[in-house]
Every structure is written in C-alpha cells, then in structure tokens.
C-alpha cells in the first residue's frame, strides 16, 4: 500500500465546526428542541448523612404547572443491573430514589416535573424534607483509610536509611471541580419501550450501557446523542445520577423531560478531582543520585464507591532509583464519588514529586534541571520495558534555551522588580495516554465526498477537525469533502473520549476504515480495463484531491467520481477498527513535558502573578498544530487554576460545599493568564497506533502547578506544600 501524501495532517487548520459554534448553531445537550418536553428540577439533600424521615410534597404538587413530584416514596424500583463497565468504580453505585438513605450533602432526594422551568424550580423549593441527620465525615485528614494498593521494588526503608541526603515532605492537595462552561444536562424521551437521551457526555457508549443496565433495557432500546460538549475535562466520563432521574421522570410522566444541573448542583451532581494528602520521603547521595522514595498517598473517595486514578505511576518511572515503595489508600467519606479530571492522578503526583525534586536541588546546591538529568532512567524501571520514545532531555534543553533559564538566580528572594519578588521555576510532566479499542465507519459517495462516523465525543480539543484531517489524507480527499460525525451511540463503538486516547484510538480506526475504502477504489481501478490505471500495481497508486494516479505519474489517473460512476456504485464503505496496544506491552508509552514558569510575588501582600509560561512537549506526532497549541494553552490555564486558585471547600460540620458557585470557586480569568508558549518536539511514536501520536490533552496540564510552586519558592524563599498556593499561605 503506497503511503498517502499528507496534506491535511500537520497543517495548522481552523476548526471545521468553528462557524457552527460561534454562530450558536452547534446544539448542546439541553438545546435540542424535543416536542412536548417538560422540565425537571431536582431537590438536593440538605444533610450530609442520615435518613429521610418525611417528604411533604403537597404544596409542590398544588403549584400551577407542576405535573409530578417523584421521590423514594413513590418511585418504582429500578433494576440497577450490575454494570462494571461505563467507568463505574468498584462499589455500589448511587441508586436514585430507591431508599431513604442520604449518603452525601446534595444527593438527589426528589425531582419536580413541571410544564415550565420556573414552575419546576419553584415547585422544588416547596418540597419539605425532614431528616434524621447523622454527623457526616468529609475531612480527608479524619477519615479512616481503606486497604492500600501497594508497589515496591528494592528496599526503600534501607535505601532511605542509608541515604546521605533525606527529605520528608507532606503535601495537601485541594479538591478541584471541572467547572466546564456547559452545565451537565439531559433530555430523555420514551417512545414506547425505547429511550432516546440527549446527554452531556464524553462517552455516549458508556452512558448508553449504564442506562440500559439501570432500566434493564436491551442495548437497541437506548440511544444516546451528544454531538457537542461545552467543555468537560473529565466530568463527562461517567453517567451521573441526574441522567437516570431525567429518564425516570420521563417514564413516569410519559413526557419528554429536560433536566439541567444548576451551577451549584455541578459541585455534587458530578465528580471532581479528589483531595490528597501525600507524604513523600526521598533519599539521595550528595551528588543528587536518588536512591529511595517512599510514597504514602491518601485520597478521598465516596462511602459507596472506590475511585482510583493513576497517581502511583510517576513515582515508579519518572526517575531512576533502585528502591521505591508506595501505598495508595482511598479514604471513604460522606461525599459523592470523584472522577478523573485533566491529567488525572499524574497532575497530583507530579506536583508532589516535582516540588520535592526542587527542594532536593536546592538542598544540594544543584540546578533543578541538572538534578533531573542525573536521574534520567534508561528504561522504565517499573515495567522493565524500553521506552517507546522518551525525550525529556530534549524538552529540558529546548525549554531552558527558549525560556532563558540561564537568567535564573538560584538564590531564592534574590530578584526584585519594584515591590515584586520575581522567580523562575520548572517541572517535568508525564502522562499515560490511553489506547482503547475503537471502531469507525467510512463511506465514500459517488459524488466524491465522504462521511466518517464513530461514537466518540469532542469535549473541546477539536476531534471533529483532527479526525477529518486524518480521514481526508487517508482517503485522498480535501478537508471540505469529508464530514466526520460523532456523538451518537448508533455510530461504531469507541472507548471514552478521555485519557488523551482519542487520536491514537479513534484516529487509528478512522485511518483503517479510510485505508480500506481507498484500497477498494484502487482495486476497482487497476482491475478495470476501462480505467487509465488498468494494470498499474495497486501499491503504486496514491489518491490526491479525490483523484487516483500513479505515484510517479500524476498525469495518468482518474477521479473517484468517474470510477464509481462507471461501475454504477452509489458508494464504497468500510468499517475500521483499532484493537488497542499489543498485549503484553513491549514498550513503555508515555507523553512528557518540561514546563517553565516565571512568577512575581507581591512582597507585602503575597499575591502571586504568573508572568510567563512555556511548555515543551514530547507528545509524538502532532496531527493538528493549531489545536495542539490551544490544548497546551488550556492545560496551562488549568494548571494555573490548580496551582493558585481552585479549591472546593466543604463545611465539615454538615458536609455542605460552601463555595459551589463561580464567584467563590476561583478559576483563572484572562487577567490571571500570562504570555504562554507551547513547543511540540517534532517526531512520532509508533508504539501501537497507526498515527505515531501519543495523545496530548492531559500531559499539558501535568507539571504546571509544580513549575509555578517552584517559581514561587525561587521568588520568595517560601515553600508552600499545599494546593492552591494562596496569598494567605505566603503571608
Ligand atoms: Mo480526561 S480527565 O480523561 O477528560
């Protein structure tokens, strides 16, 4: 098979759906105009733990427009078939309106369905719930940890005991919420026993399977539709209780039901990045060679499900050392269940490890980059596998040069700009990009245009655009003549649109499908006596702008259109698939970065301003440079949030989240975001995907918080071992 010319891949193209989005024509879950839809508003539990003793719905039911109030008192029993897929963590998932138990503050305890949103909202405020309240446990530091997940190599205790230099550091990381612009929302409509759901989701198949399990429906009775997602960062990786509530309410009222979470409900109606307490002990020799690390990692989870994420991997493979021990414990609390949030696990671990490396460099009087270089492993010491590609050294070199690292004064509190203390910091980042089985369908029509479909999502990275790019090149068509469709469970199945997996996974299946279609056309041509390409070896033919021709002989050829017309074919079609990485893995596959930050800290007030940021990425082949740059900017902005602003605060007396709104939960705004630069190293990584990509949506956020924290130390001499790094902590 002759390699196709790459015209669209690698070009800095604008989003194919950009116009739809800026003109408001892109429809998000709550925006579908479903005939006869009525509105649902949930009533949230007002206690953090306990039992419902009574629900008085009389006033709500009398309110004009209210159709029905549903709670555990009148809800039907739902099958809630086991479903260990769909990203449900181990445990017993929350079952809406199935009993009188309250497991966390804000849990849905009733839903009011009304003909207007206003009537539903007012009706919800009229529902009187009484409780038998118990004291909730919501403080990570007071909870009782479960059994650890352990990892060990060598003898970390002995390694630490014998180390010439030792650090013992404990970090507290705040809970973060995703806060996408678009709130989670569902419209549910039953047609007999068939259910259609428009739902904000990063995984229409996962939501599809979960709904089928909860209501015990056959797979073909459920359809989930979600063509556009207004940001997700992980919050859409699972089907949340409100989606079930909407479907239940629609079934009970025999009307299509629309349910939109309020911003406040987003803080307990969907998951979050869990808070951590992370103790790290590090040992090294006097030249900075690491000998041992002991990681004690506690993270919050709910009382009913055990959520885990990739927080252990960085401590096992980022730096070379003989002795490592790790214990990762989940602490069940009276909270709703966490979920992955951009750079899940890795972002949290990297703050700890990369802050500690900075402390060690300072203690040893070594440059932080030099310390990292001295501990660069030659293979993955946890998996005992060679790295597919690992170009951290280049990231350091390029980053140091481009950022002006040589201008950094290693002595803390040595650089001033008026009343501002100025500092530079850096950190390494690593992320394990997912590679999930995926299928795609490609169809080339007689008019020379193509449609490619897969049940993935586009939460914002530009999946519509990047998949169109790879499809266009594999088919030999222009961007304009290819349409990529996603966000419908009727399309070929894919894994979740998360874990930086989509280009490697869905992209590979798209290329496979398109390659097959192209080969079908080539075969038709070379076997056809009427074709100018008759008898040309199939492997010598390429397709460009919809025209097949010999590789070295562009003059001899014909178009898809003439070929299909002559053969009286309405279309050519193929299904492609990607089966995931080889098992067992033969290579250690990670994406990397070096992130650099310059901050200024007000010497009097402790206010931190980020002045400049640079990320240098080893993320494999870059399909779409313009989208990749915007991913890096977004990741850095997210990292600034985690570093300096974001903190979900719970009142431990009653388990209520006190800053469940965008006035009190701080996220970076324009004024918080400085000049940002992103550099992607050229190259590709061919560990088990057709495109040479590594996935870049999450590695861009990993290491950002540590780089900022290290810059704050360089500026002020103050080491803050908590996130966010607040002015109060610096005073
Ligand atoms: Mo990402 S946390 O997998 O959306």
XYZ file of C-alpha atoms and ligand atoms in Angstrom:
735
model
C 0.000 0.000 0.000
C 1.542 3.259 -1.077
C 1.762 5.866 1.701
C -0.685 8.673 1.161
C 0.531 12.252 0.768
C -0.138 14.147 3.986
C -1.875 17.364 3.097
C -4.271 17.964 5.971
C -2.330 16.250 8.758
C 0.245 18.622 10.183
C -1.444 21.707 8.749
C -2.487 24.437 11.202
C -6.167 24.314 10.295
C -9.040 26.074 11.996
C -11.862 24.050 13.476
C -14.297 22.615 10.958
C -17.109 23.271 13.450
C -15.862 26.708 14.447
C -18.510 28.567 12.490
C -21.290 26.426 13.955
C -20.045 27.199 17.424
C -19.555 30.936 17.104
C -22.908 31.368 15.359
C -24.732 29.420 18.045
C -25.799 26.697 15.628
C -23.952 23.901 17.418
C -26.541 22.200 19.600
C -25.566 21.149 23.125
C -27.499 18.571 25.131
C -30.081 20.915 26.664
C -30.615 22.807 23.421
C -32.348 20.125 21.400
C -35.890 21.089 20.636
C -37.776 17.963 21.628
C -41.507 18.251 21.059
C -43.571 18.451 24.218
C -40.598 18.489 26.578
C -41.294 19.431 30.169
C -38.812 20.475 32.828
C -37.385 18.708 35.824
C -35.608 20.199 38.813
C -34.041 18.033 41.488
C -34.355 18.579 45.231
C -30.968 18.112 46.908
C -30.434 16.571 50.318
C -29.929 19.242 52.964
C -27.905 17.000 55.255
C -24.555 15.305 54.788
C -25.588 11.877 56.016
C -28.616 10.189 57.522
C -32.164 9.208 56.658
C -35.136 10.933 55.159
C -37.977 10.757 57.688
C -40.636 12.578 55.693
C -41.189 14.310 52.398
C -44.138 16.677 52.166
C -44.891 17.308 48.501
C -48.405 18.713 48.869
C -47.556 22.383 48.253
C -45.307 21.492 45.344
C -47.972 19.342 43.744
C -50.544 22.126 44.070
C -48.255 24.634 42.367
C -49.563 25.584 38.887
C -47.714 23.726 36.157
C -46.304 21.007 38.393
C -47.053 17.595 36.899
C -45.403 15.226 39.328
C -43.079 15.003 42.299
C -41.055 11.825 42.461
C -39.071 10.624 45.445
C -38.216 7.309 47.087
C -41.762 7.248 48.452
C -43.385 6.828 45.050
C -40.574 5.928 42.635
C -40.697 2.495 41.039
C -37.946 0.058 41.929
C -35.341 0.196 39.188
C -33.411 -2.930 38.191
C -29.944 -1.368 38.512
C -28.372 -4.348 36.788
C -24.676 -4.774 37.534
C -22.516 -2.762 35.207
C -18.850 -2.809 35.972
C -18.191 -1.059 32.641
C -19.073 2.519 31.805
C -16.384 3.831 34.178
C -18.387 2.874 37.265
C -15.805 2.398 40.011
C -15.993 -0.687 42.233
C -18.733 -0.412 44.806
C -22.481 0.027 44.797
C -23.480 2.984 42.685
C -25.931 5.567 43.922
C -29.449 4.398 43.231
C -31.745 7.344 42.793
C -34.962 7.384 44.846
C -34.598 3.717 45.823
C -34.417 4.169 49.614
C -34.413 6.749 52.390
C -30.646 6.926 52.880
C -28.692 10.139 52.368
C -25.066 9.446 51.510
C -23.833 12.983 50.883
C -24.964 16.588 51.015
C -26.769 17.413 47.783
C -27.781 13.876 46.852
C -30.991 13.987 44.818
C -33.904 13.171 47.123
C -36.797 14.190 44.869
C -37.499 15.629 41.430
C -40.237 18.026 40.442
C -41.535 17.849 36.882
C -43.460 20.823 35.547
C -44.564 22.368 32.297
C -42.157 25.285 32.697
C -38.693 25.589 34.174
C -39.913 28.276 36.561
C -42.733 26.081 37.869
C -40.311 23.195 38.355
C -37.837 25.403 40.186
C -40.477 26.903 42.426
C -42.053 23.503 42.955
C -38.690 22.124 44.063
C -38.402 24.913 46.637
C -41.792 23.901 48.065
C -40.854 20.293 48.785
C -40.383 19.890 52.534
C -37.936 17.164 53.509
C -37.243 16.131 57.079
C -34.291 14.076 58.097
C -32.787 12.034 60.825
C -29.335 13.558 60.436
C -26.063 11.919 61.367
C -22.665 13.547 61.597
C -21.047 13.240 58.174
C -17.369 12.536 57.763
C -15.968 14.687 54.965
C -12.476 15.596 56.164
C -9.737 13.597 54.470
C -7.473 14.041 57.469
C -10.026 12.498 59.817
C -11.307 9.639 57.677
C -10.390 6.007 58.041
C -8.328 4.825 55.063
C -9.069 1.561 53.316
C -6.574 -1.123 52.384
C -3.641 0.271 50.399
C -2.712 -0.516 46.845
C 0.992 -1.184 47.249
C 4.012 -1.122 44.997
C 7.586 -1.921 45.916
C 10.926 -2.512 44.333
C 14.211 -2.852 46.185
C 14.213 -1.961 49.868
C 13.014 1.589 50.263
C 13.402 1.693 54.059
C 17.017 0.605 53.879
C 17.692 2.837 50.883
C 16.356 5.815 52.746
C 18.201 4.955 55.959
C 21.493 4.754 54.102
C 20.949 7.888 52.021
C 23.306 10.803 52.580
C 20.527 13.303 51.988
C 16.928 12.791 53.074
C 13.724 14.731 52.670
C 10.426 14.037 54.429
C 7.660 16.169 52.989
C 3.885 16.130 53.289
C 1.621 17.808 50.780
C -2.071 18.698 50.927
C -3.860 18.987 47.612
C -7.292 20.584 47.471
C -10.292 19.090 45.745
C -10.877 20.639 42.291
C -14.062 20.735 40.239
C -14.068 20.662 36.446
C -16.432 23.608 36.016
C -16.937 23.293 32.275
C -18.843 26.178 30.734
C -21.720 23.932 29.702
C -23.578 22.509 32.693
C -24.430 18.826 32.640
C -27.859 18.316 31.153
C -30.145 15.593 29.889
C -33.260 15.394 27.742
C -34.954 11.997 27.914
C -37.756 10.792 25.686
C -39.504 7.428 25.691
C -41.171 6.093 22.564
C -42.871 3.004 23.949
C -40.070 0.951 25.431
C -37.371 2.800 23.530
C -35.456 5.580 25.188
C -33.601 8.426 23.481
C -31.350 10.548 25.625
C -29.582 13.770 24.716
C -26.932 13.968 27.385
C -23.765 15.916 28.012
C -21.255 13.109 27.844
C -17.680 12.321 26.943
C -18.710 8.732 26.298
C -22.068 8.130 24.639
C -21.470 4.357 24.713
C -20.728 4.395 28.454
C -23.882 6.375 29.151
C -25.804 4.097 26.796
C -24.645 0.975 28.619
C -25.306 2.413 32.056
C -28.848 3.499 31.206
C -29.544 0.068 29.713
C -28.240 -1.527 32.920
C -30.179 0.705 35.297
C -33.519 0.214 33.496
C -32.684 -3.320 32.318
C -33.266 -2.481 28.681
C -31.885 -4.287 25.656
C -28.996 -2.421 24.030
C -31.000 -1.466 20.961
C -33.705 0.166 23.078
C -31.395 3.001 24.143
C -29.881 5.745 22.030
C -27.624 8.468 23.390
C -26.983 11.583 21.335
C -24.426 14.266 22.076
C -22.802 15.986 19.095
C -21.306 18.906 21.051
C -19.793 19.214 24.500
C -19.119 22.594 26.056
C -16.026 21.528 27.943
C -15.614 18.503 30.139
C -12.098 17.920 31.470
C -13.342 14.543 32.687
C -16.707 15.442 34.221
C -18.484 13.679 31.355
C -16.641 10.378 31.618
C -19.443 8.709 33.510
C -23.238 8.618 33.533
C -24.286 10.591 36.623
C -27.456 10.172 38.702
C -29.294 13.127 37.126
C -29.339 11.344 33.756
C -31.187 8.449 35.371
C -33.504 10.898 37.139
C -34.403 12.511 33.809
C -35.123 9.152 32.180
C -37.163 8.018 35.175
C -39.135 11.276 35.272
C -39.872 10.968 31.547
C -41.123 7.439 32.017
C -43.309 8.368 34.991
C -44.860 11.439 33.349
C -44.995 9.992 29.828
C -43.485 13.257 28.578
C -40.026 14.088 27.288
C -38.144 15.616 30.220
C -35.334 18.142 30.216
C -33.119 18.366 33.277
C -30.229 20.837 33.533
C -27.964 20.908 36.575
C -27.585 24.320 38.139
C -24.025 25.514 38.577
C -24.393 24.737 42.280
C -25.544 21.190 41.549
C -22.465 20.661 39.375
C -20.433 20.500 42.624
C -22.166 17.393 43.943
C -24.079 16.098 40.932
C -20.904 15.163 39.047
C -17.433 14.110 40.179
C -14.270 16.038 40.989
C -10.514 15.765 41.299
C -10.128 14.244 44.778
C -8.209 15.922 47.550
C -4.962 14.270 48.579
C -2.618 14.042 51.477
C 0.664 12.840 50.028
C 3.755 12.184 52.146
C 6.943 11.695 50.173
C 10.289 10.698 51.600
C 13.238 10.962 49.238
C 16.833 9.835 49.671
C 19.819 10.678 47.501
C 23.582 10.805 47.573
C 25.424 14.118 47.765
C 25.639 14.340 44.007
C 21.893 14.069 43.683
C 21.576 10.450 42.590
C 18.265 9.260 44.003
C 18.421 6.048 45.992
C 14.982 5.663 47.544
C 11.491 7.057 47.698
C 8.589 6.208 49.979
C 5.181 7.464 48.853
C 2.233 7.446 51.246
C -0.788 8.625 49.308
C -4.244 9.161 50.781
C -7.117 10.306 48.601
C -10.789 10.842 49.194
C -13.482 8.644 47.732
C -17.170 8.205 48.471
C -18.636 5.845 51.056
C -20.269 3.805 48.282
C -17.641 3.594 45.520
C -13.866 3.270 45.464
C -12.396 5.674 42.964
C -8.768 5.307 41.901
C -6.575 7.087 39.375
C -3.041 6.947 38.019
C -1.352 8.677 40.932
C 1.217 5.925 41.502
C 2.870 5.685 38.074
C 5.001 8.842 38.110
C 6.691 7.764 41.335
C 7.630 4.483 39.690
C 9.048 5.602 36.356
C 9.823 9.283 36.206
C 13.265 8.978 37.808
C 15.774 6.207 38.063
C 16.172 4.706 41.514
C 16.618 1.264 42.960
C 14.277 1.455 45.913
C 10.669 2.550 45.797
C 7.704 1.807 47.979
C 4.224 3.192 47.563
C 0.966 2.839 49.434
C -2.127 4.418 47.870
C -5.143 4.435 50.127
C -8.704 5.524 49.476
C -10.428 7.260 52.343
C -14.205 6.738 52.149
C -16.062 9.895 53.079
C -19.645 11.099 53.005
C -19.170 12.755 49.648
C -20.197 11.900 46.104
C -17.760 9.865 44.054
C -14.747 11.605 42.457
C -13.869 11.229 38.787
C -10.843 11.851 36.609
C -10.002 15.467 35.928
C -7.500 16.581 33.307
C -4.170 14.850 33.886
C -5.850 12.641 36.496
C -3.522 11.295 39.176
C -0.453 12.346 37.247
C -1.112 16.036 37.794
C -1.458 15.451 41.539
C 1.589 13.188 41.833
C 3.681 15.472 39.690
C 3.046 18.435 41.964
C 4.419 16.429 44.853
C 7.362 14.771 43.127
C 8.427 17.804 41.148
C 8.160 20.122 44.154
C 10.263 17.676 46.160
C 12.851 17.457 43.385
C 13.103 21.234 43.509
C 13.648 21.083 47.267
C 16.303 18.463 46.803
C 18.077 20.508 44.124
C 18.075 23.498 46.426
C 19.382 21.470 49.338
C 22.188 20.044 47.199
C 23.003 23.328 45.520
C 22.276 21.773 42.144
C 20.414 23.247 39.214
C 16.934 21.651 39.150
C 17.373 20.591 35.529
C 20.775 19.080 36.242
C 19.291 17.106 39.143
C 16.661 15.695 36.807
C 19.223 14.835 34.156
C 21.249 12.902 36.715
C 18.248 10.734 37.475
C 17.018 10.143 33.947
C 16.284 6.419 33.583
C 17.447 4.474 30.548
C 14.387 2.215 30.657
C 11.084 2.024 32.501
C 12.234 0.601 35.826
C 8.707 -0.312 36.906
C 7.652 -2.183 33.770
C 11.175 -3.314 32.857
C 10.488 -2.192 29.314
C 12.282 0.138 26.944
C 10.645 3.495 26.419
C 8.882 3.773 23.064
C 10.051 7.363 22.994
C 11.144 9.482 25.937
C 12.617 12.829 25.036
C 12.606 14.628 28.355
C 16.262 15.620 27.956
C 15.376 17.457 24.764
C 12.403 19.065 26.496
C 14.808 20.394 29.158
C 17.334 21.645 26.618
C 14.815 23.347 24.372
C 12.864 24.712 27.319
C 15.907 26.111 29.111
C 17.095 27.792 25.944
C 13.744 29.227 24.925
C 12.740 30.338 28.403
C 16.074 31.924 29.323
C 16.696 29.566 32.238
C 20.311 30.782 32.474
C 18.965 34.114 33.692
C 17.549 32.449 36.815
C 19.359 33.310 40.009
C 19.279 30.088 42.038
C 19.362 32.044 45.300
C 15.753 32.494 46.471
C 14.443 36.008 47.000
C 17.285 37.482 45.005
C 15.428 39.068 42.094
C 13.209 42.104 42.575
C 11.113 44.240 40.311
C 9.943 47.097 42.496
C 7.839 45.535 45.219
C 7.541 42.283 43.274
C 9.737 39.304 44.063
C 10.481 37.527 40.816
C 11.266 33.837 40.416
C 11.683 31.145 37.806
C 10.702 27.522 38.233
C 10.380 24.389 36.172
C 8.999 20.889 36.430
C 8.801 17.730 34.399
C 5.471 16.237 33.443
C 4.423 12.771 32.364
C 1.107 11.240 31.364
C 0.000 7.779 30.350
C -2.162 8.309 27.266
C -4.947 5.779 26.879
C -5.326 3.464 23.914
C -8.766 1.884 23.825
C -10.389 -0.390 21.251
C -12.381 1.632 18.738
C -14.328 1.219 15.541
C -15.180 3.635 12.759
C -17.130 3.545 9.524
C -16.117 5.346 6.335
C -18.317 5.805 3.303
C -17.199 7.323 0.015
C -20.140 8.514 -2.055
C -20.460 8.647 -5.813
C -20.196 12.439 -5.747
C -16.677 12.122 -4.383
C -17.473 13.176 -0.823
C -17.070 11.011 2.249
C -18.689 10.553 5.638
C -16.826 9.008 8.560
C -18.542 8.084 11.814
C -17.543 6.938 15.291
C -19.312 7.131 18.645
C -16.698 9.357 20.211
C -17.094 12.909 21.535
C -15.448 16.273 21.135
C -15.316 17.968 24.510
C -13.291 20.810 23.009
C -9.920 19.528 21.769
C -11.197 19.624 18.182
C -11.939 15.979 17.483
C -14.202 16.898 14.560
C -11.292 18.685 12.939
C -8.434 16.330 13.722
C -10.379 13.223 12.706
C -11.379 14.951 9.481
C -7.688 15.630 8.855
C -6.600 12.019 9.222
C -9.626 10.784 7.240
C -9.040 13.291 4.428
C -5.428 12.235 3.977
C -6.193 8.518 4.154
C -8.948 8.898 1.567
C -7.008 11.356 -0.556
C -9.749 13.963 -0.239
C -9.766 17.600 0.756
C -10.994 18.681 4.206
C -14.115 20.196 2.620
C -15.232 16.934 1.046
C -15.027 14.869 4.255
C -17.584 15.021 7.054
C -16.774 13.424 10.396
C -19.681 12.588 12.663
C -19.553 11.691 16.351
C -21.661 11.805 19.494
C -24.295 9.175 18.729
C -24.441 5.687 20.222
C -25.663 4.372 16.849
C -22.229 5.003 15.376
C -19.456 2.406 15.637
C -18.342 1.937 19.220
C -15.358 3.618 20.824
C -13.988 3.919 24.314
C -14.342 7.060 26.389
C -13.251 10.387 24.949
C -10.763 10.812 27.733
C -7.355 9.809 28.954
C -5.812 11.548 25.921
C -6.783 8.450 23.980
C -8.932 9.695 21.141
C -6.410 10.359 18.378
C -4.445 7.164 18.951
C -7.578 5.026 19.306
C -10.396 6.517 17.252
C -7.870 8.047 14.863
C -6.341 4.651 14.151
C -9.752 3.112 13.459
C -10.648 6.036 11.195
C -7.414 5.626 9.236
C -8.050 1.897 8.997
C -11.571 2.405 7.635
C -10.430 5.067 5.177
C -7.442 2.993 4.019
C -9.823 0.140 3.245
C -12.138 2.370 1.235
C -9.200 3.782 -0.705
C -7.924 0.259 -1.393
C -11.347 -0.800 -2.632
C -11.307 2.074 -5.093
C -7.752 1.337 -6.184
C -8.643 -2.300 -6.743
C -11.679 -1.326 -8.826
C -9.478 0.890 -10.978
C -6.498 -1.366 -11.594
C -8.732 -4.323 -12.455
C -10.872 -2.282 -14.836
C -9.872 -2.287 -18.474
C -11.719 0.976 -18.960
C -9.611 2.714 -16.319
C -6.461 4.619 -17.253
C -4.953 2.860 -14.245
C -5.661 -0.612 -15.572
C -2.789 -2.922 -14.735
C -0.864 -0.444 -12.581
C 0.318 -2.184 -9.386
C -2.103 -1.194 -6.624
C 0.796 -0.355 -4.343
C 1.952 2.357 -6.735
C -1.259 4.325 -6.631
C -1.937 7.326 -4.465
C -5.073 9.436 -4.207
C -4.946 13.191 -4.059
C -7.902 15.623 -4.163
C -10.201 12.731 -4.968
C -8.153 11.574 -7.945
C -6.269 8.297 -8.194
C -2.973 8.297 -10.020
C 0.369 6.548 -10.232
C 2.850 7.657 -7.608
C 5.394 8.787 -10.149
C 2.945 9.580 -12.920
C 0.319 12.149 -11.908
C -0.925 12.567 -15.467
C -2.311 9.044 -15.658
C -5.319 8.631 -13.423
C -8.991 9.195 -12.776
C -11.273 10.538 -10.082
C -13.296 8.613 -7.525
C -16.372 10.119 -9.185
C -15.653 8.771 -12.654
C -14.609 5.422 -11.227
C -17.765 4.991 -9.138
C -19.993 6.274 -11.938
C -18.561 3.831 -14.466
C -19.065 0.988 -12.019
C -22.533 2.167 -11.136
C -21.626 2.212 -7.463
C -23.502 4.590 -5.151
C -20.735 4.330 -2.591
C -17.836 2.371 -1.178
C -17.873 1.615 2.513
C -15.684 0.002 5.164
C -15.500 -0.480 8.906
C -12.160 0.089 10.524
C -11.010 -0.883 13.915
C -8.261 -0.412 16.441
C -7.723 -3.184 18.917
C -5.578 -1.358 21.422
C -1.881 -1.690 22.203
C -0.145 -5.041 21.912
C -0.521 -7.273 24.985
C 1.712 -7.794 26.733
C 3.126 -4.349 26.185
C 6.517 -4.324 24.543
C 7.307 -0.686 25.187
C 6.662 1.858 27.902
C 4.498 4.519 26.332
C 4.157 7.921 27.982
C 3.913 11.540 26.902
C 6.290 14.017 28.573
C 6.864 17.691 29.069
C 9.088 20.233 30.672
C 7.108 23.213 31.923
C 8.641 26.545 32.881
C 7.102 29.418 34.839
C 8.065 32.915 35.823
C 6.122 34.442 38.678
C 6.117 37.695 40.542
C 5.004 37.734 44.163
C 3.933 40.930 45.877
C 6.426 41.207 48.750
C 3.838 42.765 51.056
C 0.606 41.025 50.110
C 1.756 37.591 48.964
C -0.226 37.952 45.755
C 1.175 35.673 43.038
C 1.100 36.736 39.399
C 2.253 34.333 36.732
C 4.286 36.340 34.234
C 5.319 33.820 31.597
C 4.853 30.129 30.930
C 6.406 27.743 28.485
C 5.628 24.108 27.870
C 7.847 21.857 25.765
C 6.145 18.604 24.845
C 7.209 15.167 23.745
C 3.777 14.039 22.591
C 4.547 12.101 19.419
C 3.328 13.214 16.053
C 1.217 16.353 16.003
C -1.810 15.947 13.760
C -3.169 19.426 14.185
C -0.676 22.071 15.306
C -3.215 24.816 15.874
C -5.435 22.574 18.013
C -2.380 21.246 19.839
C -1.303 24.749 20.722
C -4.735 25.556 22.079
C -4.648 22.329 24.124
C -1.358 23.457 25.648
C -2.769 26.875 26.469
C -5.814 25.261 28.049
C -3.717 22.839 30.050
C -1.505 25.610 31.330
C -4.537 27.698 32.273
C -5.957 24.675 34.092
C -2.622 24.218 35.846
C -2.599 27.854 36.935
C -6.024 27.225 38.422
C -4.864 24.179 40.356
C -1.698 25.964 41.442
C -3.123 29.221 42.681
C -6.917 29.343 42.736
C -9.024 26.213 42.655
C -10.253 24.780 45.920
C -13.612 23.169 46.620
C -14.331 23.946 50.274
C -16.539 21.690 52.388
C -18.045 22.639 55.713
C -17.159 19.545 57.685
C -19.899 20.233 60.228
C -22.651 19.288 57.791
C -20.835 18.192 54.649
C -22.048 21.114 52.575
C -19.856 22.535 49.835
C -19.727 26.218 50.711
C -18.282 27.645 47.500
C -20.457 25.828 44.990
C -20.545 28.720 42.538
C -18.191 30.520 40.183
C -17.990 33.591 42.391
C -16.404 31.703 45.277
C -14.746 28.794 43.474
C -11.956 30.620 41.701
C -10.824 29.721 38.211
C -8.282 31.628 36.136
C -9.698 34.506 34.130
C -7.896 36.457 31.411
C -6.130 38.663 33.936
C -4.606 35.571 35.592
C -3.164 34.193 32.365
C 0.162 35.481 31.110
C 2.058 35.086 27.896
C 2.028 31.345 27.191
C 4.154 29.475 24.698
C 3.960 25.843 23.594
C 6.607 23.905 21.705
C 5.960 20.390 20.460
C 9.059 18.384 19.604
C 8.962 17.043 16.057
C 8.762 13.305 15.728
C 6.476 10.365 16.145
C 5.927 7.405 18.425
C 4.809 4.185 16.810
C 4.043 2.134 19.912
C 0.851 0.539 18.821
C -1.103 3.105 16.859
C -1.260 3.928 13.172
C -0.689 7.625 13.536
C 2.500 7.915 15.575
C 0.736 10.025 18.186
C 0.954 9.905 21.973
C -2.044 11.994 22.988
C -1.537 15.460 24.351
C -4.732 16.666 26.007
C -3.611 15.918 29.540
C 0.165 15.943 29.644
C -0.117 19.679 29.005
C -1.576 20.194 32.482
C 0.833 17.896 34.316
C 3.720 19.700 35.991
C 2.230 23.156 35.620
C 1.390 23.554 39.301
C 4.844 22.373 40.372
C 6.591 24.720 37.952
C 4.604 27.606 39.440
C 5.220 26.467 43.022
C 8.939 26.146 42.314
C 8.967 29.623 40.798
C 7.219 30.928 43.916
C 9.996 29.386 46.018
C 12.674 30.903 43.815
C 10.936 34.278 44.119
C 10.239 34.249 47.850
C 12.208 31.502 49.579
C 8.855 30.189 50.823
C 7.999 26.575 50.133
C 4.228 26.009 50.119
C 3.391 22.314 50.259
C -0.286 22.742 49.591
C -2.525 23.478 46.677
C -3.707 26.001 45.936
C -0.788 28.268 46.850
C -2.716 31.183 48.299
C -1.734 34.661 49.379
C -2.663 33.653 52.956
C -0.159 30.809 52.838
C 2.554 33.163 51.624
C 1.929 35.920 54.175
Mo -9.898 13.451 30.729
S -9.709 13.537 32.778
O -9.825 11.728 30.613
O -11.405 14.029 30.300
